[in-house]
């Protein structure tokens, strides 16, 4: 039993579980705000736009059974409005974060040169070196003759 309790303590104290718990609590509070926004502000405006229709009153009666499909339609409309509000809200937060956050300078990774390019660069460097040597010989023929004799 003690092992079970210790395992439970380890599980509950993990960072992911605590983060999830905080997320659920904040999500519940945020859900109340969004529900109030939808019910108290947006739905009355939608009611004006669609002519004051309330889908929740739509009912289909089959014998003694009562199918309240209107409530389902109303819940779907409410869900779509809530989802849209959350989308707009999160999009605004992300835009605000991008503006306030300094974007780090991304250094370009060194591009790997192909074998042909490396060979050509080596040839170029050798030609430069050879050209410099020939220029030195032309400038100081006496020194170079002494070197050749040694």
PDB file of C-alpha atoms in Angstrom:
ATOM      1  CA  UNK A   1       0.000   0.000   0.000  1.00  0.00           C
ATOM      2  CA  UNK A   2       2.886   2.335   0.825  1.00  0.00           C
ATOM      3  CA  UNK A   3       4.391   1.722  -2.629  1.00  0.00           C
ATOM      4  CA  UNK A   4       1.068   2.592  -4.226  1.00  0.00           C
ATOM      5  CA  UNK A   5       0.850   5.868  -2.273  1.00  0.00           C
ATOM      6  CA  UNK A   6       4.446   6.768  -3.221  1.00  0.00           C
ATOM      7  CA  UNK A   7       3.734   6.070  -6.888  1.00  0.00           C
ATOM      8  CA  UNK A   8       0.646   8.259  -6.660  1.00  0.00           C
ATOM      9  CA  UNK A   9       2.697  11.066  -5.063  1.00  0.00           C
ATOM     10  CA  UNK A  10       5.256  10.786  -7.866  1.00  0.00           C
ATOM     11  CA  UNK A  11       2.510  10.864 -10.480  1.00  0.00           C
ATOM     12  CA  UNK A  12       0.705  13.851  -8.982  1.00  0.00           C
ATOM     13  CA  UNK A  13       3.888  15.878  -8.505  1.00  0.00           C
ATOM     14  CA  UNK A  14       5.023  15.580 -12.121  1.00  0.00           C
ATOM     15  CA  UNK A  15       5.188  18.852 -13.992  1.00  0.00           C
ATOM     16  CA  UNK A  16       2.810  17.725 -16.733  1.00  0.00           C
ATOM     17  CA  UNK A  17       0.041  16.808 -14.304  1.00  0.00           C
ATOM     18  CA  UNK A  18       0.327  20.107 -12.450  1.00  0.00           C
ATOM     19  CA  UNK A  19       0.360  22.060 -15.718  1.00  0.00           C
ATOM     20  CA  UNK A  20      -2.690  20.157 -16.882  1.00  0.00           C
ATOM     21  CA  UNK A  21      -4.522  20.871 -13.612  1.00  0.00           C
ATOM     22  CA  UNK A  22      -3.780  24.583 -13.906  1.00  0.00           C
ATOM     23  CA  UNK A  23      -4.932  24.463 -17.539  1.00  0.00           C
ATOM     24  CA  UNK A  24      -8.221  22.824 -16.577  1.00  0.00           C
ATOM     25  CA  UNK A  25      -8.902  25.398 -13.850  1.00  0.00           C
ATOM     26  CA  UNK A  26      -8.037  28.343 -16.093  1.00  0.00           C
ATOM     27  CA  UNK A  27      -9.984  26.733 -18.941  1.00  0.00           C
ATOM     28  CA  UNK A  28     -13.060  26.472 -16.716  1.00  0.00           C
ATOM     29  CA  UNK A  29     -12.801  30.120 -15.731  1.00  0.00           C
ATOM     30  CA  UNK A  30     -12.172  31.142 -19.335  1.00  0.00           C
ATOM     31  CA  UNK A  31     -15.134  29.000 -20.405  1.00  0.00           C
ATOM     32  CA  UNK A  32     -17.407  31.030 -18.135  1.00  0.00           C
ATOM     33  CA  UNK A  33     -16.158  34.259 -19.697  1.00  0.00           C
ATOM     34  CA  UNK A  34     -16.677  32.936 -23.222  1.00  0.00           C
ATOM     35  CA  UNK A  35     -20.125  31.539 -22.346  1.00  0.00           C
ATOM     36  CA  UNK A  36     -21.146  34.917 -20.955  1.00  0.00           C
ATOM     37  CA  UNK A  37     -19.798  36.632 -24.060  1.00  0.00           C
ATOM     38  CA  UNK A  38     -21.778  34.282 -26.286  1.00  0.00           C
ATOM     39  CA  UNK A  39     -25.027  34.283 -24.284  1.00  0.00           C
ATOM     40  CA  UNK A  40     -25.098  37.939 -23.244  1.00  0.00           C
ATOM     41  CA  UNK A  41     -23.503  39.754 -26.169  1.00  0.00           C
ATOM     42  CA  UNK A  42     -23.149  37.676 -29.320  1.00  0.00           C
ATOM     43  CA  UNK A  43     -26.378  35.606 -29.278  1.00  0.00           C
ATOM     44  CA  UNK A  44     -28.639  38.656 -28.928  1.00  0.00           C
ATOM     45  CA  UNK A  45     -26.858  40.166 -31.939  1.00  0.00           C
ATOM     46  CA  UNK A  46     -27.203  36.902 -33.866  1.00  0.00           C
ATOM     47  CA  UNK A  47     -30.883  36.844 -32.871  1.00  0.00           C
ATOM     48  CA  UNK A  48     -31.322  40.315 -34.380  1.00  0.00           C
ATOM     49  CA  UNK A  49     -29.511  39.256 -37.568  1.00  0.00           C
ATOM     50  CA  UNK A  50     -31.509  36.042 -38.080  1.00  0.00           C
ATOM     51  CA  UNK A  51     -34.797  37.611 -37.081  1.00  0.00           C
ATOM     52  CA  UNK A  52     -35.018  36.523 -33.459  1.00  0.00           C
ATOM     53  CA  UNK A  53     -35.177  32.802 -34.214  1.00  0.00           C
ATOM     54  CA  UNK A  54     -34.476  30.453 -31.356  1.00  0.00           C
ATOM     55  CA  UNK A  55     -33.773  26.941 -32.534  1.00  0.00           C
ATOM     56  CA  UNK A  56     -34.342  25.379 -29.122  1.00  0.00           C
ATOM     57  CA  UNK A  57     -38.101  25.364 -29.633  1.00  0.00           C
ATOM     58  CA  UNK A  58     -37.975  23.048 -32.656  1.00  0.00           C
ATOM     59  CA  UNK A  59     -39.420  19.661 -31.735  1.00  0.00           C
ATOM     60  CA  UNK A  60     -40.375  16.569 -33.704  1.00  0.00           C
ATOM     61  CA  UNK A  61     -43.152  14.461 -32.145  1.00  0.00           C
ATOM     62  CA  UNK A  62     -43.480  10.819 -33.079  1.00  0.00           C
ATOM     63  CA  UNK A  63     -46.302   9.209 -31.116  1.00  0.00           C
ATOM     64  CA  UNK A  64     -45.306   9.726 -27.479  1.00  0.00           C
ATOM     65  CA  UNK A  65     -41.636  10.404 -28.281  1.00  0.00           C
ATOM     66  CA  UNK A  66     -40.428  13.975 -28.390  1.00  0.00           C
ATOM     67  CA  UNK A  67     -37.234  14.668 -30.360  1.00  0.00           C
ATOM     68  CA  UNK A  68     -35.871  18.109 -29.475  1.00  0.00           C
ATOM     69  CA  UNK A  69     -33.565  18.540 -32.441  1.00  0.00           C
ATOM     70  CA  UNK A  70     -33.765  22.306 -32.052  1.00  0.00           C
ATOM     71  CA  UNK A  71     -31.755  22.181 -28.832  1.00  0.00           C
ATOM     72  CA  UNK A  72     -29.089  20.214 -30.697  1.00  0.00           C
ATOM     73  CA  UNK A  73     -29.021  22.819 -33.477  1.00  0.00           C
ATOM     74  CA  UNK A  74     -28.826  25.609 -30.875  1.00  0.00           C
ATOM     75  CA  UNK A  75     -25.918  23.848 -29.124  1.00  0.00           C
ATOM     76  CA  UNK A  76     -24.086  23.415 -32.442  1.00  0.00           C
ATOM     77  CA  UNK A  77     -24.541  27.133 -33.214  1.00  0.00           C
ATOM     78  CA  UNK A  78     -23.358  28.013 -29.695  1.00  0.00           C
ATOM     79  CA  UNK A  79     -20.322  25.751 -30.116  1.00  0.00           C
ATOM     80  CA  UNK A  80     -19.391  27.313 -33.450  1.00  0.00           C
ATOM     81  CA  UNK A  81     -19.665  30.801 -31.983  1.00  0.00           C
ATOM     82  CA  UNK A  82     -17.599  29.840 -28.920  1.00  0.00           C
ATOM     83  CA  UNK A  83     -14.972  28.155 -31.111  1.00  0.00           C
ATOM     84  CA  UNK A  84     -14.786  31.234 -33.341  1.00  0.00           C
ATOM     85  CA  UNK A  85     -14.445  33.553 -30.334  1.00  0.00           C
ATOM     86  CA  UNK A  86     -11.662  31.432 -28.864  1.00  0.00           C
ATOM     87  CA  UNK A  87      -9.927  31.332 -32.258  1.00  0.00           C
ATOM     88  CA  UNK A  88     -10.048  35.128 -32.589  1.00  0.00           C
ATOM     89  CA  UNK A  89      -8.910  35.582 -28.982  1.00  0.00           C
ATOM     90  CA  UNK A  90      -5.940  33.191 -29.333  1.00  0.00           C
ATOM     91  CA  UNK A  91      -5.015  34.717 -32.687  1.00  0.00           C
ATOM     92  CA  UNK A  92      -4.922  38.158 -31.044  1.00  0.00           C
ATOM     93  CA  UNK A  93      -2.781  36.893 -28.167  1.00  0.00           C
ATOM     94  CA  UNK A  94      -0.322  35.250 -30.572  1.00  0.00           C
ATOM     95  CA  UNK A  95      -0.083  38.455 -32.617  1.00  0.00           C
ATOM     96  CA  UNK A  96       0.567  40.454 -29.437  1.00  0.00           C
ATOM     97  CA  UNK A  97       3.248  37.960 -28.334  1.00  0.00           C
ATOM     98  CA  UNK A  98       5.025  38.224 -31.693  1.00  0.00           C
ATOM     99  CA  UNK A  99       5.120  42.015 -31.455  1.00  0.00           C
ATOM    100  CA  UNK A 100       6.474  42.097 -27.897  1.00  0.00           C
ATOM    101  CA  UNK A 101       8.926  39.265 -28.334  1.00  0.00           C
ATOM    102  CA  UNK A 102      12.242  40.127 -29.923  1.00  0.00           C
ATOM    103  CA  UNK A 103      12.995  37.715 -32.656  1.00  0.00           C
ATOM    104  CA  UNK A 104      16.478  36.282 -32.246  1.00  0.00           C
ATOM    105  CA  UNK A 105      18.811  36.724 -35.170  1.00  0.00           C
ATOM    106  CA  UNK A 106      19.070  33.502 -37.028  1.00  0.00           C
ATOM    107  CA  UNK A 107      22.562  32.769 -38.173  1.00  0.00           C
ATOM    108  CA  UNK A 108      22.722  31.025 -41.468  1.00  0.00           C
ATOM    109  CA  UNK A 109      24.287  27.643 -41.309  1.00  0.00           C
ATOM    110  CA  UNK A 110      27.460  27.230 -43.277  1.00  0.00           C
ATOM    111  CA  UNK A 111      26.604  25.786 -46.627  1.00  0.00           C
ATOM    112  CA  UNK A 112      28.502  22.619 -47.364  1.00  0.00           C
ATOM    113  CA  UNK A 113      30.522  23.018 -50.547  1.00  0.00           C
ATOM    114  CA  UNK A 114      30.632  20.284 -53.116  1.00  0.00           C
ATOM    115  CA  UNK A 115      33.866  18.451 -53.939  1.00  0.00           C
ATOM    116  CA  UNK A 116      34.101  20.248 -57.286  1.00  0.00           C
ATOM    117  CA  UNK A 117      33.902  23.654 -55.615  1.00  0.00           C
ATOM    118  CA  UNK A 118      36.539  22.691 -53.053  1.00  0.00           C
ATOM    119  CA  UNK A 119      38.856  21.472 -55.830  1.00  0.00           C
ATOM    120  CA  UNK A 120      38.361  24.651 -57.855  1.00  0.00           C
ATOM    121  CA  UNK A 121      39.076  26.791 -54.791  1.00  0.00           C
ATOM    122  CA  UNK A 122      42.268  24.831 -54.153  1.00  0.00           C
ATOM    123  CA  UNK A 123      43.370  25.321 -57.768  1.00  0.00           C
ATOM    124  CA  UNK A 124      42.593  29.023 -57.507  1.00  0.00           C
ATOM    125  CA  UNK A 125      44.663  29.348 -54.343  1.00  0.00           C
ATOM    126  CA  UNK A 126      47.596  27.509 -55.942  1.00  0.00           C
ATOM    127  CA  UNK A 127      47.430  29.742 -59.020  1.00  0.00           C
ATOM    128  CA  UNK A 128      47.399  32.834 -56.807  1.00  0.00           C
ATOM    129  CA  UNK A 129      50.416  31.536 -54.920  1.00  0.00           C
ATOM    130  CA  UNK A 130      52.240  30.717 -58.147  1.00  0.00           C
ATOM    131  CA  UNK A 131      51.365  34.103 -59.609  1.00  0.00           C
ATOM    132  CA  UNK A 132      52.726  35.816 -56.512  1.00  0.00           C
ATOM    133  CA  UNK A 133      55.950  33.818 -56.731  1.00  0.00           C
ATOM    134  CA  UNK A 134      56.451  34.802 -60.384  1.00  0.00           C
ATOM    135  CA  UNK A 135      55.816  38.444 -59.487  1.00  0.00           C
ATOM    136  CA  UNK A 136      58.431  38.221 -56.709  1.00  0.00           C
ATOM    137  CA  UNK A 137      60.975  36.739 -59.146  1.00  0.00           C
ATOM    138  CA  UNK A 138      60.441  39.570 -61.597  1.00  0.00           C
ATOM    139  CA  UNK A 139      60.838  42.181 -58.860  1.00  0.00           C
ATOM    140  CA  UNK A 140      63.999  40.721 -57.268  1.00  0.00           C
ATOM    141  CA  UNK A 141      65.904  38.653 -59.834  1.00  0.00           C
ATOM    142  CA  UNK A 142      69.195  38.832 -57.864  1.00  0.00           C
ATOM    143  CA  UNK A 143      67.777  37.327 -54.654  1.00  0.00           C
ATOM    144  CA  UNK A 144      66.053  34.588 -56.551  1.00  0.00           C
ATOM    145  CA  UNK A 145      69.256  33.609 -58.433  1.00  0.00           C
ATOM    146  CA  UNK A 146      71.031  33.224 -55.093  1.00  0.00           C
ATOM    147  CA  UNK A 147      68.219  30.990 -53.828  1.00  0.00           C
ATOM    148  CA  UNK A 148      68.333  28.833 -56.932  1.00  0.00           C
ATOM    149  CA  UNK A 149      72.100  28.270 -56.564  1.00  0.00           C
ATOM    150  CA  UNK A 150      71.736  27.060 -52.991  1.00  0.00           C
TER     151      UNK A 150
END
